């Protein structure tokens, strides 16, 4: 064991800061250019791992099978089968509880043997590191490092959830563990990279219901976490007087400050600070782990992945990470994808999945792609609850969908089904006795196709979008811990997510590709887009309001929903709504606000170029609030009214651009009630601005759900067409050819595909089975 050097934490911190400060991934690239490599991204990116989770034997993650005299032969047989199926990588794992049972005594023999065997059969290796299950000696040496809930109850670790990373001693031992693991594989050619943190949260894998209602219990309140939070506050406020003013408290010094434990009627600035701190802390923790690896293996790829796309989550859920911040800490960040998870009410719909993947892709633009840390391999199990079966068609659909959205790795979870625990028997690609399944064969075929055409995927990317939907995590926090909608929905109800999903769906249904843009990227990236939509903008930081105002001044078009800028980043109401100066941009101010118990309506009041798909008298659904306006700008136009004739949609010029406000939450209403006019209002804005889908698809029957995606290379295109329905369909696909002469082939079979090309219009006719996928290579002649 290498002794802990007093300068080593500084070195790791410097490495982690370099990683977090990496620059933009796509630097003024033309639309036909591949994405540039991120500044500071030191990992080897010239490879796309398509793997299965396997660490030797049949044990489930994070457990590890000890190396025995039979291991070499048995594990090699499995690895040969994995290679034969078509995969190019195996994703193994190590676990702190197993690999350092005694302090300072590391046993990475399973990792080393598996890596050597992978080299023999021609596979690369990615290693998942589990710190969430910790050895017993940690708790005995550092009893004060146990997680503590907001009600002061201590979590007694049962292997998981381990111990708090904020404790200096625990942090030192964890970073040592990462470094020693890296040394164990240094010099091994098959070793490719790491996933440093699976599904990051403050605590993982522990159903600590005995601590109270988990919607309200927060973590961590141990002495080390409180000290770290105080340091964060010192950097933000500088002086205790400023914190007292913000929190409405009377602390004499920062040492008296504790994280908030419940909400009050006075202010919830403390709660906002606590949630922002947690997301910063998670990103910093990940960067420290990356730094520990990079110190030993600078060229090793470091990654991590969230439990679900952040679009569907909220900060208060067990310390959920901010995907955009996490991307700053590693070469690639990503997500787990379980469309048929046992915990889901129903399988993911195409609309839900597309919104999630576009969100993950958008948060990862800086890094030029995202990693799928886990893709569901088999049916889900949760005790006695099981999901629908996962089929070969499912995996074919899911894998090609991920590649079409720009994935840079797919790791299928898992090769063998779970051997134990409440998921026993579930999530396996093959059977527990080793029998190969049709879905394993299909996944292997796709993996082989990707490997054979890897350069085509590495050197292409999704087209640039002209529309962005703003993701503003602060909007989750209106009211602090006292979050209720007008319908009485309690804490945990995800109004922001539903608004975002509804907005995305309207464009998805018409083939118009959109990005999500994190508010922290508005200043540098807003100018890329011709239309920016800010759903559910009820709470937003003043600097980000100014970024939106600047965007409109410089010629952008902006749509905001009701009560835009109502609350600032401290939880204080602006004196005029729309707030923060948006009233000047939008040419109006709030006149009346009414709650909506379920759904109301607004009525289109005039023909207008911004409403090409609607006419006077058409009604749109409203939800939560109905906000009417007093128009203050004579140049502003009222596009829709309340049933009693009050303005509800106002369009106003400002600077070189234009801005609209809709006095309700049209995206959430569309998500819930699917009034076609809500969708027409949104996509009509794209039509008004001349933003087109890029292709036209005519399916037969007409209601067949067909999706298509492009990946763009320098002199080629990859075209993905999906029949998302349960019935067979025919379709005509038409698009403008990027070159005068082209060749079209089936990427999987290599066969030429017939098409017509007249007046630069390329036309393709297909018949597609239910849930079918076709992948084409369009090349310049």
CSV table of C-alpha atoms in Angstrom, one decimal, residues 196-605:
chain,number,residue,atom,x,y,z
A,196,UNK,CA,-16.8,5.6,-10.6
A,197,UNK,CA,-20.3,5.9,-9.1
A,198,UNK,CA,-23.4,4.0,-10.0
A,199,UNK,CA,-26.6,6.0,-9.7
A,200,UNK,CA,-25.2,8.7,-7.3
A,201,UNK,CA,-27.2,9.8,-4.3
A,202,UNK,CA,-26.3,10.9,-0.8
A,203,UNK,CA,-27.2,7.3,0.3
A,204,UNK,CA,-27.9,4.3,-1.8
A,205,UNK,CA,-29.5,0.8,-1.6
A,206,UNK,CA,-31.0,1.2,1.8
A,207,UNK,CA,-34.7,1.3,2.4
A,208,UNK,CA,-34.4,3.2,5.7
A,209,UNK,CA,-38.2,3.5,6.3
A,210,UNK,CA,-37.7,3.1,10.0
A,211,UNK,CA,-36.3,6.7,10.0
A,212,UNK,CA,-39.6,8.2,9.0
A,213,UNK,CA,-41.4,9.4,5.8
A,214,UNK,CA,-38.7,9.4,3.2
A,215,UNK,CA,-40.4,12.2,1.3
A,216,UNK,CA,-39.3,14.5,4.2
A,217,UNK,CA,-36.2,12.8,5.7
A,218,UNK,CA,-33.0,14.3,4.3
A,219,UNK,CA,-29.3,13.4,4.5
A,220,UNK,CA,-26.6,13.9,5.8
A,221,UNK,CA,-26.5,15.7,9.1
A,222,UNK,CA,-23.4,14.0,10.5
A,223,UNK,CA,-20.8,16.5,12.0
A,224,UNK,CA,-18.6,16.3,8.8
A,225,UNK,CA,-21.4,17.0,6.5
A,226,UNK,CA,-22.6,20.0,8.5
A,227,UNK,CA,-19.0,21.3,8.6
A,228,UNK,CA,-18.8,21.0,4.8
A,229,UNK,CA,-22.1,22.7,4.3
A,230,UNK,CA,-20.9,25.6,6.5
A,231,UNK,CA,-17.7,26.0,4.4
A,232,UNK,CA,-20.0,26.1,1.3
A,233,UNK,CA,-22.0,28.9,3.0
A,234,UNK,CA,-18.9,30.8,3.9
A,235,UNK,CA,-17.9,30.9,0.2
A,236,UNK,CA,-21.4,32.0,-0.9
A,237,UNK,CA,-22.1,34.6,1.8
A,238,UNK,CA,-18.7,35.6,3.1
A,239,UNK,CA,-20.1,37.2,6.3
A,240,UNK,CA,-22.5,35.7,8.8
A,241,UNK,CA,-24.6,39.0,8.6
A,242,UNK,CA,-25.4,38.3,5.0
A,243,UNK,CA,-26.5,34.7,5.8
A,244,UNK,CA,-28.6,35.9,8.6
A,245,UNK,CA,-30.3,38.4,6.3
A,246,UNK,CA,-31.0,35.7,3.7
A,247,UNK,CA,-32.2,33.1,6.2
A,248,UNK,CA,-33.9,35.4,8.7
A,249,UNK,CA,-31.8,34.1,11.5
A,250,UNK,CA,-29.6,35.5,14.3
A,251,UNK,CA,-26.4,33.3,14.2
A,252,UNK,CA,-23.4,34.8,15.8
A,253,UNK,CA,-20.9,32.9,13.6
A,254,UNK,CA,-20.9,30.2,11.0
A,255,UNK,CA,-20.1,27.5,13.6
A,256,UNK,CA,-23.7,27.9,14.9
A,257,UNK,CA,-25.2,27.2,11.5
A,258,UNK,CA,-26.9,23.9,10.8
A,259,UNK,CA,-28.7,22.6,7.6
A,260,UNK,CA,-32.5,23.1,7.7
A,261,UNK,CA,-34.6,20.3,8.9
A,262,UNK,CA,-38.1,21.5,8.1
A,263,UNK,CA,-39.9,24.3,6.5
A,264,UNK,CA,-41.3,27.5,8.1
A,265,UNK,CA,-43.7,30.2,7.0
A,266,UNK,CA,-40.9,32.8,7.1
A,267,UNK,CA,-38.4,31.9,4.4
A,268,UNK,CA,-37.0,28.9,2.7
A,269,UNK,CA,-33.8,30.3,1.5
A,270,UNK,CA,-32.0,27.9,3.8
A,271,UNK,CA,-33.7,25.0,2.0
A,272,UNK,CA,-32.7,26.3,-1.4
A,273,UNK,CA,-29.1,26.7,-0.3
A,274,UNK,CA,-29.2,23.1,1.1
A,275,UNK,CA,-30.4,21.6,-2.1
A,276,UNK,CA,-28.0,23.6,-4.2
A,277,UNK,CA,-25.1,22.6,-1.9
A,278,UNK,CA,-26.0,18.9,-2.2
A,279,UNK,CA,-25.9,19.0,-6.0
A,280,UNK,CA,-22.6,20.9,-5.9
A,281,UNK,CA,-21.3,18.4,-3.4
A,282,UNK,CA,-22.2,15.3,-5.5
A,283,UNK,CA,-20.4,16.8,-8.5
A,284,UNK,CA,-17.4,17.6,-6.4
A,285,UNK,CA,-17.3,14.1,-4.8
A,286,UNK,CA,-17.4,12.6,-8.3
A,287,UNK,CA,-14.5,14.8,-9.4
A,288,UNK,CA,-12.4,13.8,-6.4
A,289,UNK,CA,-12.9,10.1,-7.4
A,290,UNK,CA,-12.0,10.9,-11.0
A,291,UNK,CA,-8.9,12.7,-9.8
A,292,UNK,CA,-7.8,9.7,-7.7
A,293,UNK,CA,-8.0,7.5,-10.8
A,294,UNK,CA,-6.4,10.0,-13.2
A,295,UNK,CA,-3.5,10.5,-10.8
A,296,UNK,CA,-2.6,6.8,-11.5
A,297,UNK,CA,-4.0,6.2,-15.0
A,298,UNK,CA,-4.3,9.6,-16.8
A,299,UNK,CA,-5.5,8.0,-20.1
A,300,UNK,CA,-8.2,5.9,-18.5
A,301,UNK,CA,-11.8,6.8,-19.3
A,302,UNK,CA,-13.8,7.9,-16.2
A,303,UNK,CA,-17.6,7.8,-16.2
A,304,UNK,CA,-20.6,7.7,-14.0
A,305,UNK,CA,-24.4,7.4,-14.5
A,306,UNK,CA,-27.6,8.5,-12.9
A,307,UNK,CA,-30.5,6.2,-11.8
A,308,UNK,CA,-32.9,7.8,-14.3
A,309,UNK,CA,-32.8,10.8,-16.6
A,310,UNK,CA,-32.8,13.9,-14.5
A,311,UNK,CA,-35.8,15.1,-16.4
A,312,UNK,CA,-37.9,12.7,-14.4
A,313,UNK,CA,-36.4,13.4,-11.0
A,314,UNK,CA,-36.2,16.3,-8.6
A,315,UNK,CA,-33.4,17.5,-6.3
A,316,UNK,CA,-35.2,16.6,-3.1
A,317,UNK,CA,-35.4,12.9,-3.9
A,318,UNK,CA,-32.6,11.4,-1.7
A,319,UNK,CA,-30.1,13.9,-2.9
A,320,UNK,CA,-30.5,13.5,-6.6
A,321,UNK,CA,-27.6,14.8,-8.7
A,322,UNK,CA,-27.8,17.5,-11.3
A,323,UNK,CA,-26.8,15.7,-14.6
A,324,UNK,CA,-25.4,18.9,-16.1
A,325,UNK,CA,-23.0,19.5,-13.1
A,326,UNK,CA,-22.0,15.8,-13.0
A,327,UNK,CA,-20.9,16.0,-16.7
A,328,UNK,CA,-18.2,18.5,-15.7
A,329,UNK,CA,-16.6,15.9,-13.4
A,330,UNK,CA,-15.9,13.0,-15.8
A,331,UNK,CA,-15.1,12.2,-19.4
A,332,UNK,CA,-18.7,10.8,-19.9
A,333,UNK,CA,-21.8,10.9,-17.7
A,334,UNK,CA,-24.9,8.9,-18.4
A,335,UNK,CA,-27.9,7.1,-17.2
A,336,UNK,CA,-29.6,3.8,-16.3
A,337,UNK,CA,-32.4,2.8,-18.7
A,338,UNK,CA,-34.9,0.3,-17.5
A,339,UNK,CA,-38.0,0.7,-19.7
A,340,UNK,CA,-39.7,-2.4,-18.1
A,341,UNK,CA,-38.5,-1.9,-14.5
A,342,UNK,CA,-40.5,-3.8,-11.9
A,343,UNK,CA,-41.1,-0.5,-10.1
A,344,UNK,CA,-42.7,1.1,-13.2
A,345,UNK,CA,-46.5,1.4,-13.4
A,346,UNK,CA,-46.2,0.5,-17.1
A,347,UNK,CA,-43.4,0.2,-19.7
A,348,UNK,CA,-41.9,3.5,-20.9
A,349,UNK,CA,-43.9,5.0,-23.8
A,350,UNK,CA,-42.0,6.2,-26.9
A,351,UNK,CA,-42.7,9.8,-25.8
A,352,UNK,CA,-41.4,9.3,-22.3
A,353,UNK,CA,-38.3,7.6,-23.5
A,354,UNK,CA,-37.6,10.2,-26.2
A,355,UNK,CA,-37.9,13.0,-23.7
A,356,UNK,CA,-35.6,11.3,-21.3
A,357,UNK,CA,-32.9,10.5,-23.9
A,358,UNK,CA,-33.0,14.0,-25.3
A,359,UNK,CA,-32.5,15.3,-21.8
A,360,UNK,CA,-29.5,13.0,-21.2
A,361,UNK,CA,-28.1,13.9,-24.6
A,362,UNK,CA,-28.5,17.6,-24.0
A,363,UNK,CA,-26.9,17.6,-20.6
A,364,UNK,CA,-24.0,15.7,-22.1
A,365,UNK,CA,-23.3,18.0,-25.1
A,366,UNK,CA,-20.2,19.3,-23.5
A,367,UNK,CA,-18.7,15.8,-23.5
A,368,UNK,CA,-19.8,14.9,-27.0
A,369,UNK,CA,-22.0,12.0,-26.0
A,370,UNK,CA,-23.3,10.0,-23.0
A,371,UNK,CA,-22.8,6.6,-21.5
A,372,UNK,CA,-25.6,4.2,-20.8
A,373,UNK,CA,-24.3,2.7,-17.6
A,374,UNK,CA,-27.1,0.2,-17.3
A,375,UNK,CA,-29.6,-1.0,-19.9
A,376,UNK,CA,-32.2,-3.5,-18.8
A,377,UNK,CA,-31.4,-7.0,-20.0
A,378,UNK,CA,-34.4,-9.1,-18.7
A,379,UNK,CA,-37.7,-8.8,-16.9
A,380,UNK,CA,-37.8,-6.8,-13.7
A,381,UNK,CA,-38.3,-8.2,-10.2
A,382,UNK,CA,-39.0,-6.5,-6.9
A,383,UNK,CA,-40.0,-9.1,-4.4
A,384,UNK,CA,-43.2,-10.6,-5.7
A,385,UNK,CA,-43.7,-7.8,-8.3
A,386,UNK,CA,-42.5,-8.7,-11.8
A,387,UNK,CA,-42.5,-6.7,-15.0
A,388,UNK,CA,-43.6,-7.7,-18.5
A,389,UNK,CA,-41.0,-9.9,-20.2
A,390,UNK,CA,-38.1,-8.2,-22.1
A,391,UNK,CA,-37.9,-9.6,-25.6
A,392,UNK,CA,-35.3,-9.6,-28.4
A,393,UNK,CA,-37.4,-6.9,-30.1
A,394,UNK,CA,-37.2,-4.8,-27.0
A,395,UNK,CA,-33.5,-4.9,-26.9
A,396,UNK,CA,-33.2,-4.3,-30.6
A,397,UNK,CA,-35.4,-1.2,-30.2
A,398,UNK,CA,-33.7,0.1,-27.1
A,399,UNK,CA,-30.1,-0.4,-28.3
A,400,UNK,CA,-30.6,1.3,-31.7
A,401,UNK,CA,-32.6,4.1,-30.0
A,402,UNK,CA,-29.7,4.8,-27.7
A,403,UNK,CA,-27.2,4.9,-30.6
A,404,UNK,CA,-29.6,7.2,-32.5
A,405,UNK,CA,-29.6,9.7,-29.7
A,406,UNK,CA,-25.8,9.8,-29.5
A,407,UNK,CA,-24.8,7.2,-26.9
A,408,UNK,CA,-21.1,6.5,-26.6
A,409,UNK,CA,-21.5,3.3,-24.7
A,410,UNK,CA,-24.2,0.7,-23.9
A,411,UNK,CA,-23.7,-1.5,-20.9
A,412,UNK,CA,-26.3,-4.2,-20.6
A,413,UNK,CA,-27.3,-5.1,-17.0
A,414,UNK,CA,-26.7,-8.0,-16.5
A,415,UNK,CA,-25.3,-11.1,-18.2
A,416,UNK,CA,-26.6,-13.5,-15.6
A,417,UNK,CA,-29.9,-12.7,-13.7
A,418,UNK,CA,-29.7,-11.4,-10.2
A,419,UNK,CA,-28.6,-14.3,-8.0
A,420,UNK,CA,-30.0,-13.0,-4.7
A,421,UNK,CA,-31.8,-10.1,-3.0
A,422,UNK,CA,-35.3,-8.7,-3.7
A,423,UNK,CA,-34.4,-8.7,-7.5
A,424,UNK,CA,-33.5,-12.4,-7.5
A,425,UNK,CA,-34.1,-14.0,-10.9
A,426,UNK,CA,-34.6,-10.7,-12.7
A,427,UNK,CA,-32.7,-8.5,-15.1
A,428,UNK,CA,-30.6,-11.2,-16.8
A,429,UNK,CA,-29.6,-11.4,-20.5
A,430,UNK,CA,-29.2,-15.2,-20.3
A,431,UNK,CA,-30.6,-17.8,-17.9
A,432,UNK,CA,-29.0,-18.4,-14.5
A,433,UNK,CA,-28.0,-21.9,-15.7
A,434,UNK,CA,-26.1,-20.4,-18.7
A,435,UNK,CA,-28.8,-21.0,-21.4
A,436,UNK,CA,-28.5,-18.4,-24.2
A,437,UNK,CA,-31.7,-16.5,-24.9
A,438,UNK,CA,-33.0,-15.0,-28.2
A,439,UNK,CA,-32.6,-11.5,-26.6
A,440,UNK,CA,-28.9,-12.3,-25.9
A,441,UNK,CA,-28.4,-13.3,-29.5
A,442,UNK,CA,-30.1,-10.2,-30.8
A,443,UNK,CA,-28.2,-7.8,-28.5
A,444,UNK,CA,-25.0,-9.5,-29.5
A,445,UNK,CA,-25.8,-9.0,-33.2
A,446,UNK,CA,-26.4,-5.3,-32.7
A,447,UNK,CA,-23.2,-5.1,-30.7
A,448,UNK,CA,-21.2,-6.7,-33.5
A,449,UNK,CA,-22.8,-4.3,-36.1
A,450,UNK,CA,-21.8,-1.3,-34.0
A,451,UNK,CA,-18.2,-2.6,-33.6
A,452,UNK,CA,-17.9,-3.3,-37.3
A,453,UNK,CA,-19.0,0.2,-38.1
A,454,UNK,CA,-17.5,2.0,-35.1
A,455,UNK,CA,-15.9,4.8,-37.0
A,456,UNK,CA,-19.2,5.8,-38.5
A,457,UNK,CA,-20.7,6.2,-35.0
A,458,UNK,CA,-17.6,7.9,-33.5
A,459,UNK,CA,-17.4,10.5,-36.3
A,460,UNK,CA,-21.1,11.4,-36.4
A,461,UNK,CA,-23.5,13.2,-34.1
A,462,UNK,CA,-27.1,14.2,-33.9
A,463,UNK,CA,-28.1,17.3,-35.9
A,464,UNK,CA,-28.0,20.7,-34.1
A,465,UNK,CA,-31.4,21.7,-32.8
A,466,UNK,CA,-33.0,25.1,-33.4
A,467,UNK,CA,-35.3,24.9,-30.4
A,468,UNK,CA,-34.4,24.6,-26.8
A,469,UNK,CA,-36.5,23.9,-23.7
A,470,UNK,CA,-35.1,25.4,-20.6
A,471,UNK,CA,-34.4,23.1,-17.6
A,472,UNK,CA,-34.4,25.2,-14.4
A,473,UNK,CA,-34.1,22.9,-11.4
A,474,UNK,CA,-34.9,25.8,-9.1
A,475,UNK,CA,-38.5,25.6,-10.2
A,476,UNK,CA,-38.8,22.4,-8.2
A,477,UNK,CA,-38.4,24.4,-5.0
A,478,UNK,CA,-41.3,26.9,-5.0
A,479,UNK,CA,-42.5,26.9,-1.4
A,480,UNK,CA,-39.4,25.0,-0.2
A,481,UNK,CA,-40.6,21.8,1.6
A,482,UNK,CA,-44.2,23.1,1.6
A,483,UNK,CA,-44.8,22.3,-2.1
A,484,UNK,CA,-48.4,21.9,-3.1
A,485,UNK,CA,-50.2,22.6,-6.4
A,486,UNK,CA,-53.6,24.1,-6.7
A,487,UNK,CA,-54.8,20.5,-7.0
A,488,UNK,CA,-53.4,19.8,-3.6
A,489,UNK,CA,-50.6,17.5,-4.9
A,490,UNK,CA,-48.0,17.0,-2.1
A,491,UNK,CA,-44.2,17.1,-1.9
A,492,UNK,CA,-42.8,14.9,-4.7
A,493,UNK,CA,-45.3,15.8,-7.4
A,494,UNK,CA,-43.2,16.7,-10.4
A,495,UNK,CA,-44.9,19.7,-12.1
A,496,UNK,CA,-41.7,20.8,-13.8
A,497,UNK,CA,-41.1,17.4,-15.3
A,498,UNK,CA,-44.6,17.2,-16.6
A,499,UNK,CA,-44.4,20.6,-18.2
A,500,UNK,CA,-41.1,19.7,-19.9
A,501,UNK,CA,-42.4,16.4,-21.1
A,502,UNK,CA,-45.5,18.0,-22.5
A,503,UNK,CA,-43.5,20.6,-24.4
A,504,UNK,CA,-41.1,17.9,-25.8
A,505,UNK,CA,-44.0,15.6,-26.8
A,506,UNK,CA,-45.6,18.3,-29.0
A,507,UNK,CA,-42.4,18.6,-31.1
A,508,UNK,CA,-41.6,14.9,-31.0
A,509,UNK,CA,-45.0,14.0,-32.5
A,510,UNK,CA,-44.2,16.2,-35.5
A,511,UNK,CA,-40.5,15.1,-36.0
A,512,UNK,CA,-39.0,18.4,-34.8
A,513,UNK,CA,-35.8,17.8,-32.8
A,514,UNK,CA,-35.3,19.9,-29.7
A,515,UNK,CA,-32.6,20.3,-27.0
A,516,UNK,CA,-33.0,20.9,-23.3
A,517,UNK,CA,-30.8,23.7,-22.1
A,518,UNK,CA,-29.8,24.0,-18.5
A,519,UNK,CA,-30.2,27.5,-17.1
A,520,UNK,CA,-26.5,27.6,-16.3
A,521,UNK,CA,-25.7,27.4,-20.0
A,522,UNK,CA,-28.1,30.2,-21.2
A,523,UNK,CA,-25.4,32.8,-21.2
A,524,UNK,CA,-23.0,31.0,-23.5
A,525,UNK,CA,-25.4,28.8,-25.6
A,526,UNK,CA,-28.8,30.5,-25.9
A,527,UNK,CA,-27.7,32.3,-29.1
A,528,UNK,CA,-27.5,28.9,-30.9
A,529,UNK,CA,-31.3,28.6,-30.8
A,530,UNK,CA,-34.0,30.4,-32.8
A,531,UNK,CA,-36.7,29.6,-30.2
A,532,UNK,CA,-36.3,29.1,-26.5
A,533,UNK,CA,-39.2,27.8,-24.3
A,534,UNK,CA,-39.2,28.3,-20.6
A,535,UNK,CA,-41.9,25.9,-19.1
A,536,UNK,CA,-43.0,26.3,-15.5
A,537,UNK,CA,-40.7,29.3,-14.9
A,538,UNK,CA,-42.2,30.2,-11.5
A,539,UNK,CA,-38.9,30.4,-9.6
A,540,UNK,CA,-35.7,31.5,-11.4
A,541,UNK,CA,-32.5,33.1,-10.4
A,542,UNK,CA,-32.1,36.7,-11.3
A,543,UNK,CA,-28.9,36.2,-13.4
A,544,UNK,CA,-30.7,33.6,-15.5
A,545,UNK,CA,-33.7,36.0,-16.0
A,546,UNK,CA,-31.1,38.5,-17.4
A,547,UNK,CA,-29.8,35.9,-19.7
A,548,UNK,CA,-33.2,35.3,-21.1
A,549,UNK,CA,-33.8,39.1,-21.5
A,550,UNK,CA,-30.4,39.4,-23.3
A,551,UNK,CA,-31.4,36.5,-25.6
A,552,UNK,CA,-34.5,38.4,-26.7
A,553,UNK,CA,-32.7,41.7,-27.0
A,554,UNK,CA,-30.2,40.1,-29.4
A,555,UNK,CA,-32.9,38.7,-31.7
A,556,UNK,CA,-34.2,35.5,-30.1
A,557,UNK,CA,-37.8,34.3,-29.7
A,558,UNK,CA,-38.9,33.4,-26.2
A,559,UNK,CA,-42.0,31.6,-24.9
A,560,UNK,CA,-42.6,31.6,-21.2
A,561,UNK,CA,-45.5,30.1,-19.2
A,562,UNK,CA,-47.5,31.5,-16.3
A,563,UNK,CA,-46.1,33.5,-13.4
A,564,UNK,CA,-42.7,33.8,-15.1
A,565,UNK,CA,-40.1,35.0,-12.5
A,566,UNK,CA,-42.7,34.9,-9.7
A,567,UNK,CA,-40.0,33.9,-7.1
A,568,UNK,CA,-36.3,34.6,-7.1
A,569,UNK,CA,-33.4,32.3,-6.0
A,570,UNK,CA,-33.9,33.3,-2.4
A,571,UNK,CA,-37.6,32.4,-2.3
A,572,UNK,CA,-38.7,36.1,-2.4
A,573,UNK,CA,-41.5,37.3,-4.7
A,574,UNK,CA,-40.8,39.9,-7.3
A,575,UNK,CA,-42.9,43.0,-6.9
A,576,UNK,CA,-44.2,42.8,-10.4
A,577,UNK,CA,-45.1,39.6,-12.3
A,578,UNK,CA,-43.6,38.6,-14.7
A,579,UNK,CA,-40.6,39.3,-12.5
A,580,UNK,CA,-37.0,40.4,-12.8
A,581,UNK,CA,-37.7,42.7,-15.7
A,582,UNK,CA,-39.6,40.2,-17.8
A,583,UNK,CA,-42.7,42.4,-17.7
A,584,UNK,CA,-40.9,44.9,-19.9
A,585,UNK,CA,-39.9,42.2,-22.3
A,586,UNK,CA,-43.3,40.6,-22.5
A,587,UNK,CA,-45.2,43.9,-22.7
A,588,UNK,CA,-47.6,43.1,-19.9
A,589,UNK,CA,-48.0,42.5,-16.2
A,590,UNK,CA,-50.2,40.1,-14.2
A,591,UNK,CA,-53.8,41.4,-13.6
A,592,UNK,CA,-55.6,38.4,-12.2
A,593,UNK,CA,-54.7,34.9,-11.0
A,594,UNK,CA,-57.2,32.1,-10.6
A,595,UNK,CA,-56.6,28.5,-9.5
A,596,UNK,CA,-57.7,25.7,-11.7
A,597,UNK,CA,-59.0,22.6,-10.0
A,598,UNK,CA,-58.5,20.3,-12.9
A,599,UNK,CA,-58.5,21.9,-16.3
A,600,UNK,CA,-59.7,25.2,-17.8
A,601,UNK,CA,-59.4,26.8,-21.2
A,602,UNK,CA,-58.2,29.8,-23.0
A,603,UNK,CA,-59.5,30.9,-26.5
A,604,UNK,CA,-57.6,32.0,-29.5
A,605,UNK,CA,-58.7,35.6,-30.2
